[in-house]
């Protein structure tokens, strides 16, 4: 291993020429405008101060320009071409092999931009602090390390360059990567801090790391990992993989996105689905592996395969939306929220025991709960609400609403629970009772209004409403003491105050159906 120095015998602070032999050499030009030639071998060339010319030659070389506006020539081999904070504006050619341009920022918040010029060269700029420019004729990958501070990297179109990968490590601080302007695959590590990482049209890998991060995949098949913290992850187009990591994460699918694989991991994680606005037909169920499977069955179909998440929030948007919720007992899902939006929406939760929360929105909506304790809100329009099993809260909202009690079989208190109606209007709403469920009920005269709960148990009516409490009973054995096989099945409390008088009802506020 030897370096021939001109004028020699070694490097000086003047203008030196260093020429390596065929071995792997490590040499530094020190001060002055130096020319260093690595020749064969895996060499380390350091330009020192000055305007240096650094040529690695054959082998897998490492070239560090140091201060001054330097020229790097990688030569044959897989070379690493390094810019450190404080260096100048350099001209870089990796030449043959797989070459990496490494940029190490200031540690106090860099504003970087990477784009191409009209000659097909990659142009890397820092726009703040001490600005500089790297003009890169050829290299296959950029590795950009922000260091500390709030760093920004804006990656634009690189299609005419030789660059086929961009890696970004933000380090500590609230960092921003905007790769929306490129199709070049991105790999980003946000590091500590609340980072915002946005991919492009390539297949990107974005890792938020510690902090409350925002990750957006862009087009392409992306891998998005939030890491620690309460993260928000948006897949965008393409079939993506979401991993929430530790923390309470929000994992978002928007209309037009692909079929994604989602794992919330530790914490309380929410899968948010935003529909098309023209009438979605959604289905939520479990598979044999205990995963939650969310499908759209119309428009452009897609599937979300959810290994772990605690809640689904499904927003239909405009149009007549359908959501069918089936058994989820083998999954980690413990709540399903549905917002229908404008349109005549239909929620069928009769197949699940998972608690439901539904807002019908504008339109004439039909909301059916399941075996859990559900909260159904019709909102504007003439809505139909059926709680199903469980102790449900039913709110019709504006319009002429129907509150349906129908178990599909003979009366069993467990099949109906005790539902609370929060806004019954005696002028426009109806309580709808099924003949099969309430056996023997055939006419409105069998519905009586009594002063208190005690009177309900000895009333001649099969259905009795207590003016004292707002309680609604099935009095199966009529005037005989007790309720027989009947029970309390609903309560009307329009102001959620037990000390105020419930609404005054009459038999005409009821409807009997077969």
Short mmCIF file of C-alpha atoms in Angstrom, two decimals:
data_model
loop_
_atom_site.label_atom_id
_atom_site.label_comp_id
_atom_site.label_asym_id
_atom_site.label_seq_id
_atom_site.Cartn_x
_atom_site.Cartn_y
_atom_site.Cartn_z
CA UNK A 1 0.00 0.00 0.00
CA UNK A 2 1.56 3.29 -1.08
CA UNK A 3 0.68 6.78 -2.31
CA UNK A 4 2.99 8.68 -4.61
CA UNK A 5 2.83 12.38 -3.68
CA UNK A 6 3.82 15.16 -6.02
CA UNK A 7 5.83 17.22 -5.14
CA UNK A 8 6.25 14.89 -2.14
CA UNK A 9 7.32 13.39 0.06
CA UNK A 10 3.79 13.66 1.56
CA UNK A 11 0.69 15.85 1.51
CA UNK A 12 1.02 19.52 2.33
CA UNK A 13 -1.26 22.51 2.70
CA UNK A 14 -0.37 23.38 -0.86
CA UNK A 15 -1.58 22.00 -4.17
CA UNK A 16 -0.70 18.30 -4.05
CA UNK A 17 -1.16 15.37 -6.40
CA UNK A 18 -1.59 11.98 -4.74
CA UNK A 19 -1.63 8.79 -6.80
CA UNK A 20 -2.44 5.47 -5.12
CA UNK A 21 -1.06 2.10 -6.11
CA UNK A 22 -3.23 -0.97 -6.62
CA UNK A 23 -3.77 -1.49 -2.88
CA UNK A 24 -6.53 -0.05 -0.72
CA UNK A 25 -5.25 3.33 0.43
CA UNK A 26 -6.38 6.07 2.79
CA UNK A 27 -5.13 9.51 1.93
CA UNK A 28 -5.95 13.16 2.64
CA UNK A 29 -4.95 16.15 0.57
CA UNK A 30 -4.97 18.56 3.53
CA UNK A 31 -5.09 22.24 2.45
CA UNK A 32 -4.71 23.48 -1.09
CA UNK A 33 -6.25 22.53 -4.40
CA UNK A 34 -5.38 18.84 -4.54
CA UNK A 35 -5.76 16.05 -7.08
CA UNK A 36 -6.11 12.57 -5.58
CA UNK A 37 -6.29 9.40 -7.67
CA UNK A 38 -7.29 6.16 -5.99
CA UNK A 39 -6.41 3.73 -8.77
CA UNK A 40 -7.25 0.05 -8.02
CA UNK A 41 -8.31 -0.98 -4.50
CA UNK A 42 -10.97 0.17 -2.08
CA UNK A 43 -9.66 3.64 -1.29
CA UNK A 44 -10.61 6.45 1.09
CA UNK A 45 -9.97 9.88 -0.44
CA UNK A 46 -10.39 13.06 1.61
CA UNK A 47 -9.92 16.32 -0.17
CA UNK A 48 -9.33 18.61 2.76
CA UNK A 49 -9.78 22.34 2.26
CA UNK A 50 -9.45 23.71 -1.24
CA UNK A 51 -10.90 23.02 -4.64
CA UNK A 52 -10.03 19.35 -5.04
CA UNK A 53 -10.26 16.74 -7.78
CA UNK A 54 -10.93 13.30 -6.27
CA UNK A 55 -10.96 10.18 -8.45
CA UNK A 56 -11.52 6.79 -6.85
CA UNK A 57 -10.51 4.64 -9.79
CA UNK A 58 -11.34 0.94 -9.67
CA UNK A 59 -12.65 -0.59 -6.45
CA UNK A 60 -15.34 0.31 -3.95
CA UNK A 61 -14.14 3.73 -2.87
CA UNK A 62 -15.19 6.31 -0.29
CA UNK A 63 -14.68 9.94 -1.28
CA UNK A 64 -15.11 12.88 1.10
CA UNK A 65 -14.77 16.33 -0.41
CA UNK A 66 -14.47 18.39 2.77
CA UNK A 67 -14.43 22.17 2.36
CA UNK A 68 -14.22 23.76 -1.03
CA UNK A 69 -16.02 23.19 -4.30
CA UNK A 70 -14.76 19.76 -5.27
CA UNK A 71 -15.10 17.29 -8.12
CA UNK A 72 -15.76 13.63 -7.26
CA UNK A 73 -15.21 10.81 -9.79
CA UNK A 74 -16.14 7.41 -8.38
CA UNK A 75 -14.74 5.28 -11.19
CA UNK A 76 -15.50 1.59 -11.52
CA UNK A 77 -16.96 -0.07 -8.43
CA UNK A 78 -19.63 0.66 -5.84
CA UNK A 79 -18.57 4.01 -4.41
CA UNK A 80 -19.76 6.21 -1.54
CA UNK A 81 -19.50 9.94 -2.24
CA UNK A 82 -19.90 11.98 0.94
CA UNK A 83 -20.90 15.58 1.61
CA UNK A 84 -20.67 16.75 5.24
CA UNK A 85 -22.06 19.94 6.69
CA UNK A 86 -19.66 22.78 5.98
CA UNK A 87 -18.47 21.36 2.67
CA UNK A 88 -18.85 23.31 -0.56
CA UNK A 89 -20.82 22.94 -3.77
CA UNK A 90 -19.50 19.81 -5.47
CA UNK A 91 -19.70 18.11 -8.86
CA UNK A 92 -20.18 14.34 -8.56
CA UNK A 93 -19.97 11.46 -11.04
CA UNK A 94 -20.29 7.97 -9.63
CA UNK A 95 -19.51 6.34 -12.99
CA UNK A 96 -19.82 2.53 -13.30
CA UNK A 97 -21.18 0.47 -10.39
CA UNK A 98 -23.83 1.17 -7.77
CA UNK A 99 -22.88 4.52 -6.27
CA UNK A 100 -24.30 6.35 -3.28
CA UNK A 101 -24.30 10.08 -2.61
CA UNK A 102 -24.38 10.60 1.17
CA UNK A 103 -25.40 14.00 2.56
CA UNK A 104 -25.04 14.80 6.27
CA UNK A 105 -26.90 17.93 7.33
CA UNK A 106 -26.24 20.62 9.89
CA UNK A 107 -28.16 19.23 12.84
CA UNK A 108 -30.10 22.49 13.31
CA UNK A 109 -32.79 22.16 10.64
CA UNK A 110 -31.91 21.83 6.96
CA UNK A 111 -34.19 22.69 4.04
CA UNK A 112 -33.17 20.35 1.23
CA UNK A 113 -34.44 19.95 -2.33
CA UNK A 114 -33.66 17.19 -4.82
CA UNK A 115 -34.65 17.50 -8.49
CA UNK A 116 -33.34 17.08 -12.03
CA UNK A 117 -32.09 19.66 -14.51
CA UNK A 118 -32.51 19.88 -18.27
CA UNK A 119 -29.33 17.83 -18.80
CA UNK A 120 -30.66 14.86 -16.79
CA UNK A 121 -28.44 15.54 -13.81
CA UNK A 122 -29.62 15.24 -10.22
CA UNK A 123 -29.45 18.61 -8.46
CA UNK A 124 -29.35 18.62 -4.67
CA UNK A 125 -29.69 22.00 -2.93
CA UNK A 126 -29.80 23.30 0.58
CA UNK A 127 -32.01 26.38 0.56
CA UNK A 128 -31.29 27.74 4.04
CA UNK A 129 -28.40 28.09 6.52
CA UNK A 130 -25.31 28.12 4.26
CA UNK A 131 -26.77 27.17 0.86
CA UNK A 132 -24.93 24.76 -1.42
CA UNK A 133 -25.56 22.70 -4.56
CA UNK A 134 -24.48 19.20 -5.51
CA UNK A 135 -24.54 18.57 -9.26
CA UNK A 136 -24.65 14.81 -9.76
CA UNK A 137 -24.00 13.45 -13.24
CA UNK A 138 -24.44 9.85 -12.17
CA UNK A 139 -25.29 7.99 -8.96
CA UNK A 140 -27.84 5.34 -8.11
CA UNK A 141 -28.90 6.34 -4.61
CA UNK A 142 -29.08 9.39 -2.37
CA UNK A 143 -28.81 8.93 1.40
CA UNK A 144 -29.76 12.14 3.18
CA UNK A 145 -29.30 12.52 6.94
CA UNK A 146 -30.88 15.58 8.46
CA UNK A 147 -29.38 15.21 11.92
CA UNK A 148 -31.02 17.26 14.67
CA UNK A 149 -33.51 20.05 14.10
CA UNK A 150 -36.64 20.29 11.99
CA UNK A 151 -35.48 19.13 8.57
CA UNK A 152 -37.27 19.41 5.23
CA UNK A 153 -36.62 17.32 2.13
CA UNK A 154 -38.56 17.98 -1.06
CA UNK A 155 -38.00 15.29 -3.71
CA UNK A 156 -39.15 16.09 -7.23
CA UNK A 157 -39.07 14.33 -10.60
CA UNK A 158 -35.85 12.34 -11.12
CA UNK A 159 -36.95 10.21 -14.07
CA UNK A 160 -34.25 11.51 -16.42
CA UNK A 161 -31.43 10.85 -13.94
CA UNK A 162 -29.63 7.67 -12.93
CA UNK A 163 -31.04 7.88 -9.39
CA UNK A 164 -33.25 4.89 -8.55
CA UNK A 165 -33.59 5.27 -4.78
CA UNK A 166 -33.71 8.06 -2.20
CA UNK A 167 -33.20 7.38 1.50
CA UNK A 168 -33.93 10.00 4.15
CA UNK A 169 -33.22 9.94 7.89
CA UNK A 170 -34.64 12.93 9.69
CA UNK A 171 -33.10 12.35 13.10
CA UNK A 172 -34.34 14.27 16.14
CA UNK A 173 -36.82 17.05 15.37
CA UNK A 174 -40.11 17.46 13.54
CA UNK A 175 -39.08 16.53 10.02
CA UNK A 176 -40.92 16.82 6.71
CA UNK A 177 -40.42 14.66 3.63
CA UNK A 178 -42.46 15.57 0.56
CA UNK A 179 -41.95 12.96 -2.13
CA UNK A 180 -45.24 13.60 -3.90
CA UNK A 181 -43.43 14.90 -6.97
CA UNK A 182 -41.36 11.80 -7.70
CA UNK A 183 -41.76 8.22 -8.89
CA UNK A 184 -38.35 7.27 -7.50
CA UNK A 185 -38.78 4.81 -4.59
CA UNK A 186 -38.30 6.44 -1.20
CA UNK A 187 -37.17 5.03 2.13
CA UNK A 188 -37.58 7.38 5.07
CA UNK A 189 -36.97 7.22 8.83
CA UNK A 190 -38.47 10.17 10.67
CA UNK A 191 -36.56 9.60 13.90
CA UNK A 192 -37.57 11.28 17.13
CA UNK A 193 -40.17 14.02 16.80
CA UNK A 194 -43.52 14.55 15.13
CA UNK A 195 -42.67 13.90 11.50
CA UNK A 196 -44.62 14.24 8.25
CA UNK A 197 -43.53 11.76 5.58
CA UNK A 198 -45.24 11.77 2.16
CA UNK A 199 -44.35 9.27 -0.53
CA UNK A 200 -44.66 9.52 -4.29
CA UNK A 201 -45.80 7.25 -7.09
CA UNK A 202 -43.09 4.66 -6.44
CA UNK A 203 -43.08 1.79 -3.96
CA UNK A 204 -42.05 3.60 -0.78
CA UNK A 205 -41.13 2.55 2.77
CA UNK A 206 -41.87 5.18 5.40
CA UNK A 207 -41.02 4.73 9.09
CA UNK A 208 -42.22 7.36 11.53
CA UNK A 209 -40.26 6.15 14.55
CA UNK A 210 -40.81 7.94 17.88
CA UNK A 211 -43.36 10.77 17.95
CA UNK A 212 -46.84 11.51 16.65
CA UNK A 213 -46.19 11.12 12.94
CA UNK A 214 -48.18 11.64 9.74
CA UNK A 215 -47.37 9.12 6.99
CA UNK A 216 -48.90 9.32 3.51
CA UNK A 217 -47.98 6.65 1.03
CA UNK A 218 -48.84 8.21 -2.31
CA UNK A 219 -49.31 5.95 -5.32
CA UNK A 220 -47.44 2.67 -5.38
CA UNK A 221 -47.25 -0.37 -3.12
CA UNK A 222 -46.04 1.21 0.10
CA UNK A 223 -44.95 0.03 3.54
CA UNK A 224 -45.95 2.52 6.23
CA UNK A 225 -44.87 2.06 9.85
CA UNK A 226 -45.80 4.61 12.48
CA UNK A 227 -43.51 3.42 15.28
CA UNK A 228 -44.04 4.76 18.79
CA UNK A 229 -46.53 7.59 19.30
CA UNK A 230 -50.05 8.41 18.17
CA UNK A 231 -49.63 8.26 14.41
CA UNK A 232 -51.85 8.98 11.41
CA UNK A 233 -51.25 6.77 8.38
CA UNK A 234 -52.86 7.31 4.97
CA UNK A 235 -52.15 4.71 2.31
CA UNK A 236 -53.36 6.54 -0.79
CA UNK A 237 -53.42 4.58 -4.05
CA UNK A 238 -51.82 1.17 -4.33
CA UNK A 239 -52.04 -1.95 -2.17
CA UNK A 240 -50.26 -0.81 0.97
CA UNK A 241 -49.21 -2.26 4.31
CA UNK A 242 -49.89 -0.20 7.44
CA UNK A 243 -48.25 -0.91 10.80
CA UNK A 244 -49.30 1.44 13.56
CA UNK A 245 -46.76 0.44 16.21
CA UNK A 246 -47.10 1.51 19.83
CA UNK A 247 -49.62 4.26 20.53
CA UNK A 248 -53.16 5.18 19.55
CA UNK A 249 -53.01 5.32 15.77
CA UNK A 250 -55.44 6.36 13.04
CA UNK A 251 -55.17 4.29 9.86
CA UNK A 252 -57.02 5.91 6.96
CA UNK A 253 -58.45 4.58 3.71
CA UNK A 254 -59.83 7.17 1.27
CA UNK A 255 -61.91 6.54 -1.81
CA UNK A 256 -59.64 5.55 -4.68
CA UNK A 257 -57.09 3.81 -2.49
CA UNK A 258 -56.19 0.16 -2.98
CA UNK A 259 -56.62 -3.05 -1.00
CA UNK A 260 -54.50 -2.66 2.12
CA UNK A 261 -53.14 -4.82 4.96
CA UNK A 262 -53.45 -3.11 8.34
CA UNK A 263 -52.00 -3.86 11.78
CA UNK A 264 -52.63 -1.30 14.48
CA UNK A 265 -50.41 -3.14 16.99
CA UNK A 266 -50.33 -1.94 20.62
CA UNK A 267 -52.62 0.90 21.74
CA UNK A 268 -56.16 1.88 20.78
CA UNK A 269 -56.15 2.04 17.00
CA UNK A 270 -58.83 3.28 14.61
CA UNK A 271 -59.37 2.25 10.99
CA UNK A 272 -61.07 5.14 9.19
CA UNK A 273 -62.80 4.49 5.85
CA UNK A 274 -64.07 7.37 3.69
CA UNK A 275 -66.39 6.27 0.92
CA UNK A 276 -67.07 7.47 -2.60
CA UNK A 277 -69.92 9.87 -1.99
CA UNK A 278 -72.12 8.16 -4.60
CA UNK A 279 -73.45 5.16 -2.68
CA UNK A 280 -71.09 2.54 -1.25
CA UNK A 281 -72.01 -1.05 -0.43
CA UNK A 282 -69.76 -2.02 2.47
CA UNK A 283 -69.40 -5.26 4.43
CA UNK A 284 -67.45 -5.89 7.64
CA UNK A 285 -66.84 -9.41 8.90
CA UNK A 286 -64.14 -11.72 10.26
CA UNK A 287 -62.16 -14.47 8.56
CA UNK A 288 -60.98 -17.84 9.86
CA UNK A 289 -57.74 -16.29 11.12
CA UNK A 290 -59.53 -13.80 13.37
CA UNK A 291 -58.83 -10.84 11.13
CA UNK A 292 -61.38 -8.15 10.38
CA UNK A 293 -62.21 -8.06 6.66
CA UNK A 294 -63.71 -4.89 5.26
CA UNK A 295 -64.98 -5.01 1.67
CA UNK A 296 -66.63 -2.68 -0.77
CA UNK A 297 -68.83 -4.79 -3.00
CA UNK A 298 -69.74 -2.21 -5.66
CA UNK A 299 -68.16 0.69 -7.57
CA UNK A 300 -64.43 -0.13 -7.52
CA UNK A 301 -64.26 -3.06 -5.06
CA UNK A 302 -61.46 -3.29 -2.51
CA UNK A 303 -60.59 -5.23 0.63
CA UNK A 304 -58.95 -4.15 3.88
CA UNK A 305 -57.41 -7.02 5.83
CA UNK A 306 -57.03 -5.86 9.42
CA UNK A 307 -54.90 -7.95 11.75
CA UNK A 308 -55.48 -5.67 14.72
CA UNK A 309 -57.47 -2.50 15.42
CA UNK A 310 -59.94 -1.55 18.10
CA UNK A 311 -62.42 0.58 16.18
CA UNK A 312 -63.74 1.09 12.66
CA UNK A 313 -65.04 4.52 11.65
CA UNK A 314 -66.87 4.30 8.33
CA UNK A 315 -68.02 7.43 6.51
CA UNK A 316 -70.29 6.84 3.56
CA UNK A 317 -70.35 10.39 2.28
CA UNK A 318 -73.10 11.24 -0.20
CA UNK A 319 -75.34 8.71 -1.88
CA UNK A 320 -77.35 5.79 -0.55
CA UNK A 321 -74.81 3.83 1.47
CA UNK A 322 -75.07 0.30 2.85
CA UNK A 323 -73.04 -1.16 5.71
CA UNK A 324 -73.52 -4.78 6.72
CA UNK A 325 -71.71 -5.63 9.97
CA UNK A 326 -71.35 -9.32 10.79
CA UNK A 327 -69.75 -11.33 13.59
CA UNK A 328 -66.47 -9.81 14.79
CA UNK A 329 -66.07 -11.75 18.03
CA UNK A 330 -62.80 -13.37 16.93
CA UNK A 331 -61.17 -10.03 16.09
CA UNK A 332 -59.73 -7.20 18.18
CA UNK A 333 -62.50 -4.81 17.04
CA UNK A 334 -64.62 -3.58 19.95
CA UNK A 335 -66.53 -0.72 18.32
CA UNK A 336 -67.92 0.20 14.90
CA UNK A 337 -68.95 3.77 14.06
CA UNK A 338 -70.92 4.58 10.91
CA UNK A 339 -71.78 7.97 9.42
CA UNK A 340 -74.03 7.72 6.41
CA UNK A 341 -73.99 11.36 5.31
CA UNK A 342 -76.50 12.65 2.77
CA UNK A 343 -78.65 9.98 1.16
CA UNK A 344 -80.93 7.15 2.26
CA UNK A 345 -78.49 4.96 4.14
CA UNK A 346 -78.87 1.44 5.53
CA UNK A 347 -76.95 -0.04 8.44
CA UNK A 348 -77.57 -3.70 9.22
CA UNK A 349 -75.78 -4.62 12.42
CA UNK A 350 -78.06 -7.52 13.28
CA UNK A 351 -75.25 -10.02 12.75
CA UNK A 352 -72.83 -8.61 15.32
CA UNK A 353 -72.50 -8.18 19.08
CA UNK A 354 -69.86 -5.47 18.63
CA UNK A 355 -71.27 -2.14 19.88
CA UNK A 356 -72.37 0.16 17.07
CA UNK A 357 -72.59 3.94 16.88
CA UNK A 358 -74.41 5.26 13.83
CA UNK A 359 -75.32 8.70 12.45
CA UNK A 360 -77.65 8.44 9.50
CA UNK A 361 -77.22 12.02 8.31
CA UNK A 362 -79.64 13.67 5.93
CA UNK A 363 -82.06 11.35 4.19
CA UNK A 364 -84.48 8.59 5.15
CA UNK A 365 -82.16 6.16 6.87
CA UNK A 366 -82.62 2.65 8.24
CA UNK A 367 -80.39 1.79 11.19
CA UNK A 368 -80.50 -1.71 12.70
CA UNK A 369 -78.40 -2.46 15.75
CA UNK A 370 -77.11 -5.81 16.90
CA UNK A 371 -76.58 -7.71 20.14
CA UNK A 372 -74.38 -5.01 21.69
CA UNK A 373 -75.32 -1.79 23.42
CA UNK A 374 -75.74 0.45 20.38
CA UNK A 375 -76.21 4.17 19.87
CA UNK A 376 -78.28 4.96 16.77
CA UNK A 377 -78.95 8.53 15.63
CA UNK A 378 -81.12 9.06 12.57
CA UNK A 379 -80.52 12.81 12.10
CA UNK A 380 -82.56 14.71 9.50
CA UNK A 381 -85.10 12.74 7.49
CA UNK A 382 -87.76 10.11 8.16
CA UNK A 383 -85.66 7.42 9.76
CA UNK A 384 -86.27 3.87 10.98
CA UNK A 385 -84.32 2.72 14.05
CA UNK A 386 -84.23 -0.77 15.55
CA UNK A 387 -81.91 -1.43 18.43
CA UNK A 388 -81.90 -5.22 18.40
CA UNK A 389 -80.47 -6.99 21.43
CA UNK A 390 -78.70 -4.94 24.06
CA UNK A 391 -79.58 -1.76 25.88
CA UNK A 392 -79.57 0.73 23.05
CA UNK A 393 -79.92 4.50 22.75
CA UNK A 394 -82.18 5.58 19.89
CA UNK A 395 -82.40 9.17 18.63
CA UNK A 396 -84.52 9.89 15.59
CA UNK A 397 -83.52 13.49 14.94
CA UNK A 398 -85.61 15.80 12.77
CA UNK A 399 -88.36 14.23 10.69
CA UNK A 400 -91.03 11.57 11.18
CA UNK A 401 -89.17 8.65 12.70
CA UNK A 402 -90.07 5.05 13.49
CA UNK A 403 -88.69 3.15 16.48
CA UNK A 404 -89.08 -0.55 15.74
CA UNK A 405 -89.27 -3.39 18.26
CA UNK A 406 -89.06 -6.71 16.45
CA UNK A 407 -86.95 -9.64 17.56
CA UNK A 408 -88.08 -11.89 14.70
CA UNK A 409 -89.43 -14.44 17.16
CA UNK A 410 -91.58 -14.64 20.29
CA UNK A 411 -90.95 -12.20 23.13
CA UNK A 412 -87.75 -12.68 25.10
CA UNK A 413 -86.39 -9.76 27.08
CA UNK A 414 -82.83 -10.72 26.14
CA UNK A 415 -83.69 -10.30 22.47
CA UNK A 416 -84.76 -6.68 22.91
CA UNK A 417 -82.90 -5.34 25.94
CA UNK A 418 -84.11 -2.01 27.28
CA UNK A 419 -83.87 0.74 24.69
CA UNK A 420 -83.85 4.44 25.52
CA UNK A 421 -85.60 6.77 23.06
CA UNK A 422 -84.21 10.26 23.54
CA UNK A 423 -86.34 12.51 21.30
CA UNK A 424 -89.76 11.00 20.70
CA UNK A 425 -92.22 13.42 19.11
CA UNK A 426 -95.86 12.61 19.77
CA UNK A 427 -96.72 14.72 16.71
CA UNK A 428 -94.66 12.88 14.11
CA UNK A 429 -92.94 9.74 15.41
CA UNK A 430 -94.17 6.17 15.81
CA UNK A 431 -93.32 3.23 18.05
CA UNK A 432 -93.64 0.17 15.82
CA UNK A 433 -94.48 -3.16 17.50
CA UNK A 434 -94.31 -6.55 15.81
CA UNK A 435 -97.19 -9.01 16.34
CA UNK A 436 -94.88 -12.01 16.44
CA UNK A 437 -92.67 -10.53 19.12
CA UNK A 438 -95.59 -9.18 21.16
CA UNK A 439 -97.91 -12.20 20.95
CA UNK A 440 -101.60 -11.38 21.20
CA UNK A 441 -101.17 -7.74 20.20
CA UNK A 442 -103.58 -7.06 17.36
CA UNK A 443 -105.18 -3.67 17.95
CA UNK A 444 -104.30 -0.24 19.30
CA UNK A 445 -106.94 -0.53 22.05
CA UNK A 446 -104.60 -3.06 23.71
CA UNK A 447 -102.17 -0.22 24.40
CA UNK A 448 -102.83 1.67 27.61
CA UNK A 449 -101.37 4.71 29.32
CA UNK A 450 -100.95 4.41 33.10
CA UNK A 451 -99.85 6.78 35.83
CA UNK A 452 -96.87 4.82 37.13
CA UNK A 453 -94.87 1.62 36.84
CA UNK A 454 -96.89 -0.20 39.51
CA UNK A 455 -100.08 0.29 37.53
CA UNK A 456 -98.45 -1.16 34.44
CA UNK A 457 -98.33 -4.65 35.95
CA UNK A 458 -102.10 -4.83 36.52
CA UNK A 459 -103.30 -2.95 33.46
CA UNK A 460 -105.60 -4.65 30.98
CA UNK A 461 -103.34 -3.49 28.16
CA UNK A 462 -100.70 -5.76 26.68
CA UNK A 463 -98.53 -2.70 26.07
CA UNK A 464 -98.43 -0.17 28.87
CA UNK A 465 -96.75 3.20 28.99
CA UNK A 466 -95.97 4.78 32.36
CA UNK A 467 -96.45 8.55 32.45
CA UNK A 468 -94.49 8.64 35.67
CA UNK A 469 -91.23 7.26 34.27
CA UNK A 470 -91.56 7.02 30.50
CA UNK A 471 -91.14 3.25 30.78
CA UNK A 472 -92.74 1.00 28.17
CA UNK A 473 -93.74 -2.52 29.23
CA UNK A 474 -94.96 -5.70 27.59
CA UNK A 475 -97.65 -6.83 30.06
CA UNK A 476 -98.04 -10.35 28.73
CA UNK A 477 -100.59 -11.56 31.33
CA UNK A 478 -102.78 -8.44 31.22
CA UNK A 479 -104.63 -7.75 34.50
CA UNK A 480 -103.03 -10.63 36.38
CA UNK A 481 -100.36 -9.48 38.85
CA UNK A 482 -96.92 -9.01 37.39
CA UNK A 483 -95.93 -8.88 33.76
CA UNK A 484 -96.02 -12.62 33.06
CA UNK A 485 -93.34 -13.43 30.50
CA UNK A 486 -93.19 -9.77 29.54
CA UNK A 487 -90.89 -7.05 30.89
CA UNK A 488 -89.69 -3.49 30.52
CA UNK A 489 -88.38 -3.05 26.96
CA UNK A 490 -88.04 0.70 26.41
CA UNK A 491 -87.84 4.08 28.10
CA UNK A 492 -88.70 7.44 26.60
CA UNK A 493 -86.63 10.24 28.11
CA UNK A 494 -86.44 13.27 25.84
CA UNK A 495 -84.21 15.38 28.08
CA UNK A 496 -82.17 12.72 29.91
CA UNK A 497 -83.55 13.96 33.22
CA UNK A 498 -85.34 11.52 35.51
CA UNK A 499 -86.95 14.36 37.44
CA UNK A 500 -88.88 15.85 34.52
CA UNK A 501 -92.16 14.55 33.11
CA UNK A 502 -91.88 12.11 30.18
CA UNK A 503 -93.77 12.97 27.00
CA UNK A 504 -97.51 12.38 26.93
CA UNK A 505 -98.40 9.53 24.56
CA UNK A 506 -101.59 7.97 23.29
CA UNK A 507 -102.34 4.77 21.44
CA UNK A 508 -102.14 6.66 18.16
CA UNK A 509 -98.39 7.08 18.68
CA UNK A 510 -98.03 3.33 18.12
CA UNK A 511 -98.18 1.13 15.05
CA UNK A 512 -98.73 -2.62 15.01
CA UNK A 513 -97.22 -4.62 12.15
CA UNK A 514 -97.26 -8.26 11.17
#
